[in-house]
CSV table of C-alpha atoms in Angstrom, one decimal:
chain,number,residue,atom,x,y,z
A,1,UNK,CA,-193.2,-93.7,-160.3
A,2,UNK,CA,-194.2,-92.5,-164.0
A,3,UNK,CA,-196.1,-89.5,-162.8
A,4,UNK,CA,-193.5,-87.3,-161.6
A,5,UNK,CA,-190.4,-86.2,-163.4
A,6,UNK,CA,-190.3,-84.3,-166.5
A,7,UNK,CA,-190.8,-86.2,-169.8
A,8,UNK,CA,-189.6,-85.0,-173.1
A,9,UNK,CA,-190.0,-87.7,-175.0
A,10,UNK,CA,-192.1,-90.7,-174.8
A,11,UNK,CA,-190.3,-93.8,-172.6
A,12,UNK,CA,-189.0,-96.7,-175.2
A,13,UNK,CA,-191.5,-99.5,-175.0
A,14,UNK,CA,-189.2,-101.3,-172.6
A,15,UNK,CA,-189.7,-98.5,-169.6
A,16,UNK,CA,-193.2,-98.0,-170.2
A,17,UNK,CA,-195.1,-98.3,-167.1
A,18,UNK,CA,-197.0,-101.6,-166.5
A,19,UNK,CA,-200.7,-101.3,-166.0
A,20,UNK,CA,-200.5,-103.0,-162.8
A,21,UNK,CA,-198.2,-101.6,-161.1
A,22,UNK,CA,-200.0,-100.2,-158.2
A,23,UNK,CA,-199.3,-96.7,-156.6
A,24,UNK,CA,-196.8,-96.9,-153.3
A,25,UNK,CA,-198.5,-96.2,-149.6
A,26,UNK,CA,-197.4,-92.6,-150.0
A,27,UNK,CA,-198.5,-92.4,-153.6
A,28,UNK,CA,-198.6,-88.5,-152.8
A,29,UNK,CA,-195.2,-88.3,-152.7
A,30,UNK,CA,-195.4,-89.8,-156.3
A,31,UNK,CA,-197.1,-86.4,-157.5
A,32,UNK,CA,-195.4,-83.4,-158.4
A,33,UNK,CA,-197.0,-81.5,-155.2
A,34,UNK,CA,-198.5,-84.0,-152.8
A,35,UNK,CA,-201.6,-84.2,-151.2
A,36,UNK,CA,-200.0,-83.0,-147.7
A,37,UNK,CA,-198.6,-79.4,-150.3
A,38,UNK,CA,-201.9,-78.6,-151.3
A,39,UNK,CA,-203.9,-79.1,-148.6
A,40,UNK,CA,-201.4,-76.5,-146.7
A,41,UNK,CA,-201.8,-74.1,-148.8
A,42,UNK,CA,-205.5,-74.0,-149.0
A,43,UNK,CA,-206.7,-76.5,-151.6
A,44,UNK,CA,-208.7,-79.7,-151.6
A,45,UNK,CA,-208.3,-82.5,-153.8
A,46,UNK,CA,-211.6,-84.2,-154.7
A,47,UNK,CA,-213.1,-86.4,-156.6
A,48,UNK,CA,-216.6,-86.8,-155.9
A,49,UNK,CA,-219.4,-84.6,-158.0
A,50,UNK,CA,-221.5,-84.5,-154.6
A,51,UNK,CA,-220.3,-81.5,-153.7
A,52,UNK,CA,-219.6,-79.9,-156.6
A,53,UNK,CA,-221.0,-76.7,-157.6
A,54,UNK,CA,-222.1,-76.9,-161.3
A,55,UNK,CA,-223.1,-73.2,-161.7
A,56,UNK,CA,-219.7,-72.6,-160.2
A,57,UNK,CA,-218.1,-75.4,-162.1
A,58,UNK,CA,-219.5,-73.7,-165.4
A,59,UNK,CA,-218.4,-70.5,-164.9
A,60,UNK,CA,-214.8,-71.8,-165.0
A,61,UNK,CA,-215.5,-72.9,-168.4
A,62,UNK,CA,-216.8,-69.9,-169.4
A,63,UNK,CA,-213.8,-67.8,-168.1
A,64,UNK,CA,-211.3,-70.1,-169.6
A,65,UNK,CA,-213.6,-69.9,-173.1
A,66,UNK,CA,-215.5,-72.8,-173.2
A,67,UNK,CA,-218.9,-71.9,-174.6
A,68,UNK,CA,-221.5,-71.8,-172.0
A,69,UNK,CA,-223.1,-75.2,-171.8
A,70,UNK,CA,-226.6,-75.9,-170.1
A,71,UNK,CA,-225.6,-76.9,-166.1
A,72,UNK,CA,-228.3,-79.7,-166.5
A,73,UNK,CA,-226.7,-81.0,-169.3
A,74,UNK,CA,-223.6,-80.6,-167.2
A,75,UNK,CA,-224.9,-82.5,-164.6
A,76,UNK,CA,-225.8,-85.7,-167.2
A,77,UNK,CA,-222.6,-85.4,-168.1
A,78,UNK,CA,-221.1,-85.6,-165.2
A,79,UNK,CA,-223.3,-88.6,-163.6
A,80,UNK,CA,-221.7,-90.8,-167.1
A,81,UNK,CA,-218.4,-89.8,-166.4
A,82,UNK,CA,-215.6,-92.8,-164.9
A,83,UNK,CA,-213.6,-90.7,-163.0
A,84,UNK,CA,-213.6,-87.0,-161.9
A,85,UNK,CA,-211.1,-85.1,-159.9
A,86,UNK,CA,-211.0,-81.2,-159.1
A,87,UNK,CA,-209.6,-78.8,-156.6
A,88,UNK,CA,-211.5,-76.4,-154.4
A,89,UNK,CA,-210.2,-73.5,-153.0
A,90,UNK,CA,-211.1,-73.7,-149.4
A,91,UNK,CA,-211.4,-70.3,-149.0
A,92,UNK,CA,-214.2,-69.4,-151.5
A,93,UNK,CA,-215.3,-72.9,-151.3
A,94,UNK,CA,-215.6,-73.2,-155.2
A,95,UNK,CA,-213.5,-75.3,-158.2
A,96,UNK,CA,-210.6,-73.8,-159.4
A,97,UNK,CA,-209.2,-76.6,-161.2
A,98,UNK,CA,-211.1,-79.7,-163.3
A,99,UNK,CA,-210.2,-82.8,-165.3
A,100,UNK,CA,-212.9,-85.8,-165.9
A,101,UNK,CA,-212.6,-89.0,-168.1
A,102,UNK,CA,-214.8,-91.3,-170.0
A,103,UNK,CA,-214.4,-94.4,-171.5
A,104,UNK,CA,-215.7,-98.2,-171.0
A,105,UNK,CA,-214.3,-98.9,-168.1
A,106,UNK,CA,-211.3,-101.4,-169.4
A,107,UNK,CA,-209.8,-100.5,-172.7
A,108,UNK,CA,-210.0,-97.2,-173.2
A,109,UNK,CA,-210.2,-93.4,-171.7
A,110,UNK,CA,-211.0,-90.2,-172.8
A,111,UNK,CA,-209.9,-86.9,-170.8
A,112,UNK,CA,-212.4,-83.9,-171.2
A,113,UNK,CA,-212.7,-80.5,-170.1
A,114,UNK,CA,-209.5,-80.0,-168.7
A,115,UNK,CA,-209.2,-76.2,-167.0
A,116,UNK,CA,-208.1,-74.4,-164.2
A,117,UNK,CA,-209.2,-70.7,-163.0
A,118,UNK,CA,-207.1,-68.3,-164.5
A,119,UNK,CA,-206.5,-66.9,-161.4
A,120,UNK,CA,-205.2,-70.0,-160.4
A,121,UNK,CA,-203.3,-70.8,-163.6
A,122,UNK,CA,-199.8,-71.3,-162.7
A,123,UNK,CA,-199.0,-72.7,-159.5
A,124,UNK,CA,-199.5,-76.4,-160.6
A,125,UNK,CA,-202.9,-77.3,-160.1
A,126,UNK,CA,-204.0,-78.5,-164.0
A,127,UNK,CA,-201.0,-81.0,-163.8
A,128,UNK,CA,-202.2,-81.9,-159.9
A,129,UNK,CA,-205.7,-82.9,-161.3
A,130,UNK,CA,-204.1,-84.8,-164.1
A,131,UNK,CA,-201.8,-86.6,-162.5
A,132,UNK,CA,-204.5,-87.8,-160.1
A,133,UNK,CA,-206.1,-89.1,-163.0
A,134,UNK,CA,-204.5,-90.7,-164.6
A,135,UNK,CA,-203.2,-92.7,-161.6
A,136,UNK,CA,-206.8,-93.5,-160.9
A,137,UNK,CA,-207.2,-95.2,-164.7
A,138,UNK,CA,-204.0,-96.3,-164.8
A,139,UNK,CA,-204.6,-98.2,-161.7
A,140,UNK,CA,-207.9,-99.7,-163.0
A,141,UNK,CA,-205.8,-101.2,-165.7
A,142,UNK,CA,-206.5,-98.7,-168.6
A,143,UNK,CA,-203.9,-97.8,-170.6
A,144,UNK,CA,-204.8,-96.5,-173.4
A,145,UNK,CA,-205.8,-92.7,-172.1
A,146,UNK,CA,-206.6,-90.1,-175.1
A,147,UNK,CA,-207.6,-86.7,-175.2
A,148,UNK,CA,-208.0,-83.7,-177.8
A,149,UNK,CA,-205.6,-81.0,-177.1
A,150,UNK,CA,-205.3,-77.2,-178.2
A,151,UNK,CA,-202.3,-76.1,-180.1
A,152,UNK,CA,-201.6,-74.0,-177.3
A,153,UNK,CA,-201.5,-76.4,-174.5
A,154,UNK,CA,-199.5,-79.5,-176.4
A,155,UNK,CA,-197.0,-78.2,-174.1
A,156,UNK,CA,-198.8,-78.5,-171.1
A,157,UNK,CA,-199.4,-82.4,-172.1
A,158,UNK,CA,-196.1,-83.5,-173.2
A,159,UNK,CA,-194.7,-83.3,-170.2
A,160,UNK,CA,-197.7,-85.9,-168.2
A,161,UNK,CA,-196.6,-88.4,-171.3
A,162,UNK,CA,-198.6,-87.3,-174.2
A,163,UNK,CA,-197.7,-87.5,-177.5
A,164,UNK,CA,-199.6,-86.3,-180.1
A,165,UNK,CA,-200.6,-88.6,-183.1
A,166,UNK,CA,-198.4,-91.5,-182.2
A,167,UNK,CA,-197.6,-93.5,-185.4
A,168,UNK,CA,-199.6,-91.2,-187.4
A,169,UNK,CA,-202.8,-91.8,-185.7
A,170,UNK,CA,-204.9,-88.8,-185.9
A,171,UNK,CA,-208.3,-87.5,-183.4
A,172,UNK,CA,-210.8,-86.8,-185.6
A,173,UNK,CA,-214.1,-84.7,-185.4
A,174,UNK,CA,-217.5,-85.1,-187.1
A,175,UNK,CA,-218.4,-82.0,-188.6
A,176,UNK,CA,-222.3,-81.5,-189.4
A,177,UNK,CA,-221.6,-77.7,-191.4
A,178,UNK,CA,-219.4,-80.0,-193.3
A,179,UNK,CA,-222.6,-82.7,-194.0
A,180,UNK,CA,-225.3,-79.7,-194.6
A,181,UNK,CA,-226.5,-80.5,-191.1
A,182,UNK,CA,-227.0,-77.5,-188.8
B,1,UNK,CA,-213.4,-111.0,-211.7
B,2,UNK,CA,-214.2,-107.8,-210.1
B,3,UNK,CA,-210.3,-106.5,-207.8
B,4,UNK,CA,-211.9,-105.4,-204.7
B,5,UNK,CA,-209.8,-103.5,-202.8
B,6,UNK,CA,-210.2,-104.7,-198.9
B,7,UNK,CA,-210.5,-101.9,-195.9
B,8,UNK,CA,-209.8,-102.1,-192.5
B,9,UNK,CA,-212.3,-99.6,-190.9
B,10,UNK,CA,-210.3,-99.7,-187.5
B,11,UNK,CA,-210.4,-97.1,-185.3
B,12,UNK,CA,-209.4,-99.0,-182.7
B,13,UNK,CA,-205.8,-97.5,-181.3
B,14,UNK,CA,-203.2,-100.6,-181.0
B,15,UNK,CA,-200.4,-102.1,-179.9
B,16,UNK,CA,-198.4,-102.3,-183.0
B,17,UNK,CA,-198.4,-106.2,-183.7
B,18,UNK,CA,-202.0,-105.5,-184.8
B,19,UNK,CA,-200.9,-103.5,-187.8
B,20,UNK,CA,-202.4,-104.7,-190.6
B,21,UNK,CA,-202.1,-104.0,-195.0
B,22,UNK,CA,-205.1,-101.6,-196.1
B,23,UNK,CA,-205.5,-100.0,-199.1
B,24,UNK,CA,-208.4,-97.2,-199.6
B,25,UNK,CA,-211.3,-97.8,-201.5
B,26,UNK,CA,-212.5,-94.2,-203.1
B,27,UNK,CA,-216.2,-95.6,-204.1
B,28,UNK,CA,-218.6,-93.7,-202.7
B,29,UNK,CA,-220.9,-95.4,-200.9
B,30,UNK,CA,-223.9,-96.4,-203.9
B,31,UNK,CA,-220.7,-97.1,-206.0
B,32,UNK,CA,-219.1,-99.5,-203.7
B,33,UNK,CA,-222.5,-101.1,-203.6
B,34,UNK,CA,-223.0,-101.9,-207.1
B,35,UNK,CA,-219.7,-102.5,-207.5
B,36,UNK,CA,-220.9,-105.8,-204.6
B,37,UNK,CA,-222.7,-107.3,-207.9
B,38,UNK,CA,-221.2,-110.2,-209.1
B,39,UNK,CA,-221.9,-112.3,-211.8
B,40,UNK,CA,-225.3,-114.0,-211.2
B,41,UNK,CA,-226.1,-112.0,-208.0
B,42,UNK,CA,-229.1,-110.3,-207.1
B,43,UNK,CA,-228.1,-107.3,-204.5
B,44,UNK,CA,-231.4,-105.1,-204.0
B,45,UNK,CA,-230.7,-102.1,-201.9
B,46,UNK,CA,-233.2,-101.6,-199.3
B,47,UNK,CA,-232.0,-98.3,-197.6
B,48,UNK,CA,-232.2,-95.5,-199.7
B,49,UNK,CA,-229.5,-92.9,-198.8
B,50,UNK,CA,-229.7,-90.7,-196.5
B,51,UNK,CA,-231.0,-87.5,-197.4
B,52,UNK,CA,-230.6,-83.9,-195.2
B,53,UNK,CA,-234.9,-84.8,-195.2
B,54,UNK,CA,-234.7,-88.2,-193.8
B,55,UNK,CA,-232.0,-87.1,-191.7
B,56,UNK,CA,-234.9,-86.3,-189.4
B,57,UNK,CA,-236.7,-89.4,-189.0
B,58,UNK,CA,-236.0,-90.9,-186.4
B,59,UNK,CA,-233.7,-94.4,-187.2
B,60,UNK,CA,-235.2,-97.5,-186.1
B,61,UNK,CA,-232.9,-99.7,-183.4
B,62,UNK,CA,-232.5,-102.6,-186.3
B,63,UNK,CA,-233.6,-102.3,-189.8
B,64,UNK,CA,-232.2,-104.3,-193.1
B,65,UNK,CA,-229.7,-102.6,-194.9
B,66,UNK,CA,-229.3,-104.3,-197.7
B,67,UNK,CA,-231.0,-107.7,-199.2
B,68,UNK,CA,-229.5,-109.5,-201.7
B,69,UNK,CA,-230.4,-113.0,-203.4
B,70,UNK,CA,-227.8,-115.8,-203.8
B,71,UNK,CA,-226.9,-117.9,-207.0
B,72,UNK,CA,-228.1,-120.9,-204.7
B,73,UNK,CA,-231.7,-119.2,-204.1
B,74,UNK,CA,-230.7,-118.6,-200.5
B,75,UNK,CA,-231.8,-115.0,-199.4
B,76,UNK,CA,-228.8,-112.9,-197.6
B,77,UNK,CA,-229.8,-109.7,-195.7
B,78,UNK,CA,-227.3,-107.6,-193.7
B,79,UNK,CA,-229.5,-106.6,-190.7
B,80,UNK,CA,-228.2,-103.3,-189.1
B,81,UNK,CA,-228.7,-102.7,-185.2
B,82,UNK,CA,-228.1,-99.9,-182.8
B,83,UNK,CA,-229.9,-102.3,-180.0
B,84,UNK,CA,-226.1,-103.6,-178.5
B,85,UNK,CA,-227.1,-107.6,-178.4
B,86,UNK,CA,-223.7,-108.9,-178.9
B,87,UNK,CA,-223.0,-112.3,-178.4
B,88,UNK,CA,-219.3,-111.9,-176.8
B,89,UNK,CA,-218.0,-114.6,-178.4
B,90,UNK,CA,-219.2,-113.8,-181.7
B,91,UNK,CA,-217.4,-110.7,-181.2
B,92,UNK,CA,-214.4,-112.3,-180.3
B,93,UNK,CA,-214.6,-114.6,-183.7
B,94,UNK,CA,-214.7,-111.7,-185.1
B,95,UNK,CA,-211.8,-110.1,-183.8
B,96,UNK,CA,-209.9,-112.8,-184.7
B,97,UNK,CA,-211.1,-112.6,-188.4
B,98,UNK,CA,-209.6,-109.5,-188.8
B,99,UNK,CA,-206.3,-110.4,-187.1
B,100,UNK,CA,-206.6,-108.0,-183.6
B,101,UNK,CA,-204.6,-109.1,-180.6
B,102,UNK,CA,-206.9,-111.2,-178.0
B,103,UNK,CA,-208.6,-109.8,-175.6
B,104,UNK,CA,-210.3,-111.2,-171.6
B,105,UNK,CA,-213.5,-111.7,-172.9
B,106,UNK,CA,-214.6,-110.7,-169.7
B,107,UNK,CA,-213.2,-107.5,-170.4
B,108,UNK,CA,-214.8,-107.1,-173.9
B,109,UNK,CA,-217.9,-107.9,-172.2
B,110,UNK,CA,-217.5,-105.3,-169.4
B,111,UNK,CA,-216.8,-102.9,-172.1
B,112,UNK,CA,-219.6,-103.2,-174.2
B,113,UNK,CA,-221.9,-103.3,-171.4
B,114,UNK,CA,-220.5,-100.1,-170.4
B,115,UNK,CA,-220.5,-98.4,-173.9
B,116,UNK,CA,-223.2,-96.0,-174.8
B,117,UNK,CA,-223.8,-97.5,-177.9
B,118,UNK,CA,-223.5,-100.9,-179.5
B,119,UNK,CA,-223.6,-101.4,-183.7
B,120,UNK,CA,-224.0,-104.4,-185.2
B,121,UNK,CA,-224.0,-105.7,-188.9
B,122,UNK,CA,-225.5,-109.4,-188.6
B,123,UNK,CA,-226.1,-111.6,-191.9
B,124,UNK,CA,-229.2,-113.4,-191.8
B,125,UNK,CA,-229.4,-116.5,-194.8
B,126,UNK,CA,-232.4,-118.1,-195.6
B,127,UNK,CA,-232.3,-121.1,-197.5
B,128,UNK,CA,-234.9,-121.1,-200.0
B,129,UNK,CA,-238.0,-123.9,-198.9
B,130,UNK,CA,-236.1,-123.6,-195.3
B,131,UNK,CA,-237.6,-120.9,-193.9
B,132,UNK,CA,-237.4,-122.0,-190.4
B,133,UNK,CA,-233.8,-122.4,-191.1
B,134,UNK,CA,-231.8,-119.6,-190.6
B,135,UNK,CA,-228.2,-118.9,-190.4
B,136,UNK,CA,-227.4,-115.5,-188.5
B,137,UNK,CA,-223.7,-114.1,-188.2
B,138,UNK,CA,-222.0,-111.0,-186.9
B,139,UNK,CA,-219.8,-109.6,-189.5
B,140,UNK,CA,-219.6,-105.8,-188.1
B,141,UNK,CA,-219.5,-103.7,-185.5
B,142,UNK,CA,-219.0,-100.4,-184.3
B,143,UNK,CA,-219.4,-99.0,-180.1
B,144,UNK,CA,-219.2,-95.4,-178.8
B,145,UNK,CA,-218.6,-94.2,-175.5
B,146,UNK,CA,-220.1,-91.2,-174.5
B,147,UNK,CA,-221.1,-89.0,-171.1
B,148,UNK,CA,-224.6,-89.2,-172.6
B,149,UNK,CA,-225.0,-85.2,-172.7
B,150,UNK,CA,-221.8,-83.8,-175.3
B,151,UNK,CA,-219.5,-86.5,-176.1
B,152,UNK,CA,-219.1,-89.4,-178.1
B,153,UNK,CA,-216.3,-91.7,-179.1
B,154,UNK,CA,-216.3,-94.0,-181.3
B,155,UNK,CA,-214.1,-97.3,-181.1
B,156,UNK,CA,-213.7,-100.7,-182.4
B,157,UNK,CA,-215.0,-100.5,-186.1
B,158,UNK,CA,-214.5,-103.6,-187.5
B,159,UNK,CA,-216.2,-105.6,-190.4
B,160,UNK,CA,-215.7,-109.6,-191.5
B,161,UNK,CA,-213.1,-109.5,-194.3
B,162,UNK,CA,-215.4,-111.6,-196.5
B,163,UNK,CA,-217.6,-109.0,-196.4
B,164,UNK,CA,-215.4,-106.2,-197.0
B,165,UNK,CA,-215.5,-103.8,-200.0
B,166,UNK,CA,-219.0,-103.6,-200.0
B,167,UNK,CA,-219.8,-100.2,-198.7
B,168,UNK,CA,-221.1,-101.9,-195.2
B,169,UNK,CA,-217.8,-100.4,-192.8
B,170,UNK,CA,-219.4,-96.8,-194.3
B,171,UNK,CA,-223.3,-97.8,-193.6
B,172,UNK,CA,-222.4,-99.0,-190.3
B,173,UNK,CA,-220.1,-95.7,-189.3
B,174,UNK,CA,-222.6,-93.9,-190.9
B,175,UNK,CA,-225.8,-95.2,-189.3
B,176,UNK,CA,-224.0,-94.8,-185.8
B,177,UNK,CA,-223.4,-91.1,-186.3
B,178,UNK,CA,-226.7,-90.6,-187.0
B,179,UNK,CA,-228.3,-92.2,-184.0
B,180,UNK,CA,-225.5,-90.4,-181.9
B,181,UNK,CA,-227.0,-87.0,-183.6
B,182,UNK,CA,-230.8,-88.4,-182.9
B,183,UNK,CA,-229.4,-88.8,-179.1
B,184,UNK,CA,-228.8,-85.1,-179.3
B,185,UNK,CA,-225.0,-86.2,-178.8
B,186,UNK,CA,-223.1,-82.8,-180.5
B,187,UNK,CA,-219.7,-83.7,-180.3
B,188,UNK,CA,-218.4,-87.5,-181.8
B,189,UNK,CA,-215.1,-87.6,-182.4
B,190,UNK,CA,-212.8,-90.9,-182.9
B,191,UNK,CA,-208.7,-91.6,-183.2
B,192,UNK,CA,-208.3,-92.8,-187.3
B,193,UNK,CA,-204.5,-95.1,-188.1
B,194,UNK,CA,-203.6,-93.0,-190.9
B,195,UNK,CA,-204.6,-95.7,-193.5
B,196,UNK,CA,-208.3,-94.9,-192.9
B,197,UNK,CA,-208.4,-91.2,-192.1
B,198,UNK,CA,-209.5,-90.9,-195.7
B,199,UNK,CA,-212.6,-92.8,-194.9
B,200,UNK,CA,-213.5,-91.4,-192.4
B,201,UNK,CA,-213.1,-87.8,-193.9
B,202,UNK,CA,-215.3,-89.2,-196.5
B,203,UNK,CA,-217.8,-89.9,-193.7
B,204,UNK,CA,-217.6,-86.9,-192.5
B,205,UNK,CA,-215.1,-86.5,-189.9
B,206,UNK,CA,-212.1,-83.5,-189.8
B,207,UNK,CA,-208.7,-84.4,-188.7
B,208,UNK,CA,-207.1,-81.9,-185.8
B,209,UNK,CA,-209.7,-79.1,-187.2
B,210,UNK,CA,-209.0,-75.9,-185.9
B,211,UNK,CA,-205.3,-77.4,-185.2
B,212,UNK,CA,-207.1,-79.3,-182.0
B,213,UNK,CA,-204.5,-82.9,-181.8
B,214,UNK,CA,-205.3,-86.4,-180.7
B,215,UNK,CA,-202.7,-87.5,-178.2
B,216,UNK,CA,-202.4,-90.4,-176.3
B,217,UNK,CA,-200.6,-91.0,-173.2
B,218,UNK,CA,-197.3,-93.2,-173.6
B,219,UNK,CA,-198.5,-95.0,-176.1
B,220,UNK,CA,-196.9,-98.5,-177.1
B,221,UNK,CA,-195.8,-98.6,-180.8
């Protein structure tokens, strides 16, 4: 399956996976570290919000350098989002890794707020939660997944199958300090 | 005759069989408005533009944007509405005027219905002495997705080549972002084809600012 393996380069439009094609029985074994690895070695995959600590949740953000965003609003947020998954550390039974996606449901998919604990940076866990993701969209048929990137972590992306501006399309971002709007 | 150049406002990112010739129109909005008058034609602007002031009032959910009378008589008025009511197959007659790639329309239905927002552009004509009479069209739209609290996308932009060149593709992006920034939504972002990041810069929006990229995963050229 697409999801594992290291990717340089994105496939020719002759490999590229198919939409449809549905995840094996053992679709863990499809991941980079399974289901099975992580659990053993202390960490839960979810993908639920219900237990999800936002307060906890937020101060992730914060110590990766998101600016610190109202938890309510977090909450909003996260009731309008498609798909979620994190990863809890049993042990401290908070999120150390994150990754959500909007989008309408059939076309297209947006992936936000990617970020793992840098105490946990590292070991895998940001491509875990990304991996799982995109298997879950890719397996409701959408294919066409985007996402804004840092300079500093196109690396980190290439590799899942990202490429950035693909035939000169470009992510763009409305700017109201550049429209007099504060 | 007046050369109009035509403009794609697509955002939308495709399979490449959808690529389509564009060239840019550099009239600013008012301009590429006047520049819509045509020999005996009567275009009265009804929407004033948008000042930092009126910014602040709040935008009603359908309004007319501009109004303009017809050498037959007829009255023409591009109606503008955030409201979402989108007759699917309208949409899809649209699609097809613009030459995109068909789609389930049971699909562009379930996406719409879950978009956060809906634009439309819709012509009404009025014959004159046939009031009762009249003929309403879609000829633009624009949707956003959006987790209702930070962000917003925006996707699909597309107006009716016969109505193109007129300044409508900006009002309609335009009149979107600002009922986006009325939902309190901070952060709308969208993926431009290179032929219309110009207009969208002129609307606005910064490409990769602060050296932030758009990538998408294994995309099909």
């Amino acid at each position: 399956m697409l999801l594992r393996g290291i990717v340089s380069a994105p496939l020719p439009s002759t490999l590229s996976l198919k939409a449809s094609a549905r995840p094996s029985q053992n679709a863990s074994l499809s991941f980079s570290i399974s289901d099975q690895e992580l659990e053993s070695r202390g960490f839960s995959l979810r993908r639920s919000i219900a237990d999800l600590n936002l307060d906890h949740l937020n101060s992730v953000f914060v110590a990766v350098g998101f600016p610190k965003r109202d938890t309510e609003k977090i909450r909003v947020a996260l009731e309008n989002t498609e798909s979620v998954q994190w990863v809890e550390y049993r042990k401290t039974q908070r999120p150390v890794a994150f990754a959500r996606a909007t989008g309408d449901g059939v076309f297209n998919a947006i992936i936000w707020d990617v970020v793992v604990d840098p105490s946990f940076q590292g070991i895998g866990l940001g491509k875990a939660v990304m991996e799982r993701l995109l298997e879950e969209l890719l397996g409701k048929g959408i294919t066409n997944i985007g996402l804004y990137s840092e300079p500093r972590v196109l690396g980190f992306y290439r590799p899942l199958g990202f490429v950035a501006d693909p035939d000169g399309i470009r992510g763009m971002v409305y700017s109201r300090k550049r429209n007099n709007k504060f | 005759m007046l050369d109009i150049c035509i403009f794609v406002t697509s955002v939308l990112f495709f399979p490449a069989r959808r690529k389509l010739k564009v060239c840019q129109t550099r009239a600013s909005f008012w301009e590429s408005i006047r520049s819509g008058f045509l020999k005996n034609n009567t275009t009265q602007v009804i929407e004033p533009p948008s000042t930092n002031q009126e910014e602040e009032e709040p935008l009603p959910e359908e309004f007319v944007l501009v109004e303009k009378t017809l050498a037959d008589g007829a009255i023409e008025q591009i109606i503008f509405s955030s409201g979402g009511d989108v007759d699917v197959y309208d949409l899809q007659a649209l699609c097809d005027k613009v030459g995109w790639p068909r789609r389930p329309l049971s699909k562009l239905s379930a996406a719409l219905k879950n978009s956060y927002m809906v634009a439309t552009l819709h012509s009404l004509r009025k014959s004159p002495g046939e009031e009762r009479n009249e003929q309403k069209k879609l000829i633009g739209m624009a949707r956003a997705t959006s987790d209702h609290a930070f962000n917003a996308t925006i996707w699909d932009v597309l107006v009716d080549p016969s109505y193109q060149g007129q300044g409508l593709g900006k009002a309609l992006v335009e009149k979107t972002i600002r009922a986006l920034l009325q939902r309190d939504i901070g952060n709308i972002t969208l993926f431009a084809d290179s032929q219309v990041v110009e207009f969208y810069r002129n609307l606005g929006f910064e490409p990769d600012p602060e050296g932030i990229k758009g990538m998408f995963w294994h995309p099909r050229y």
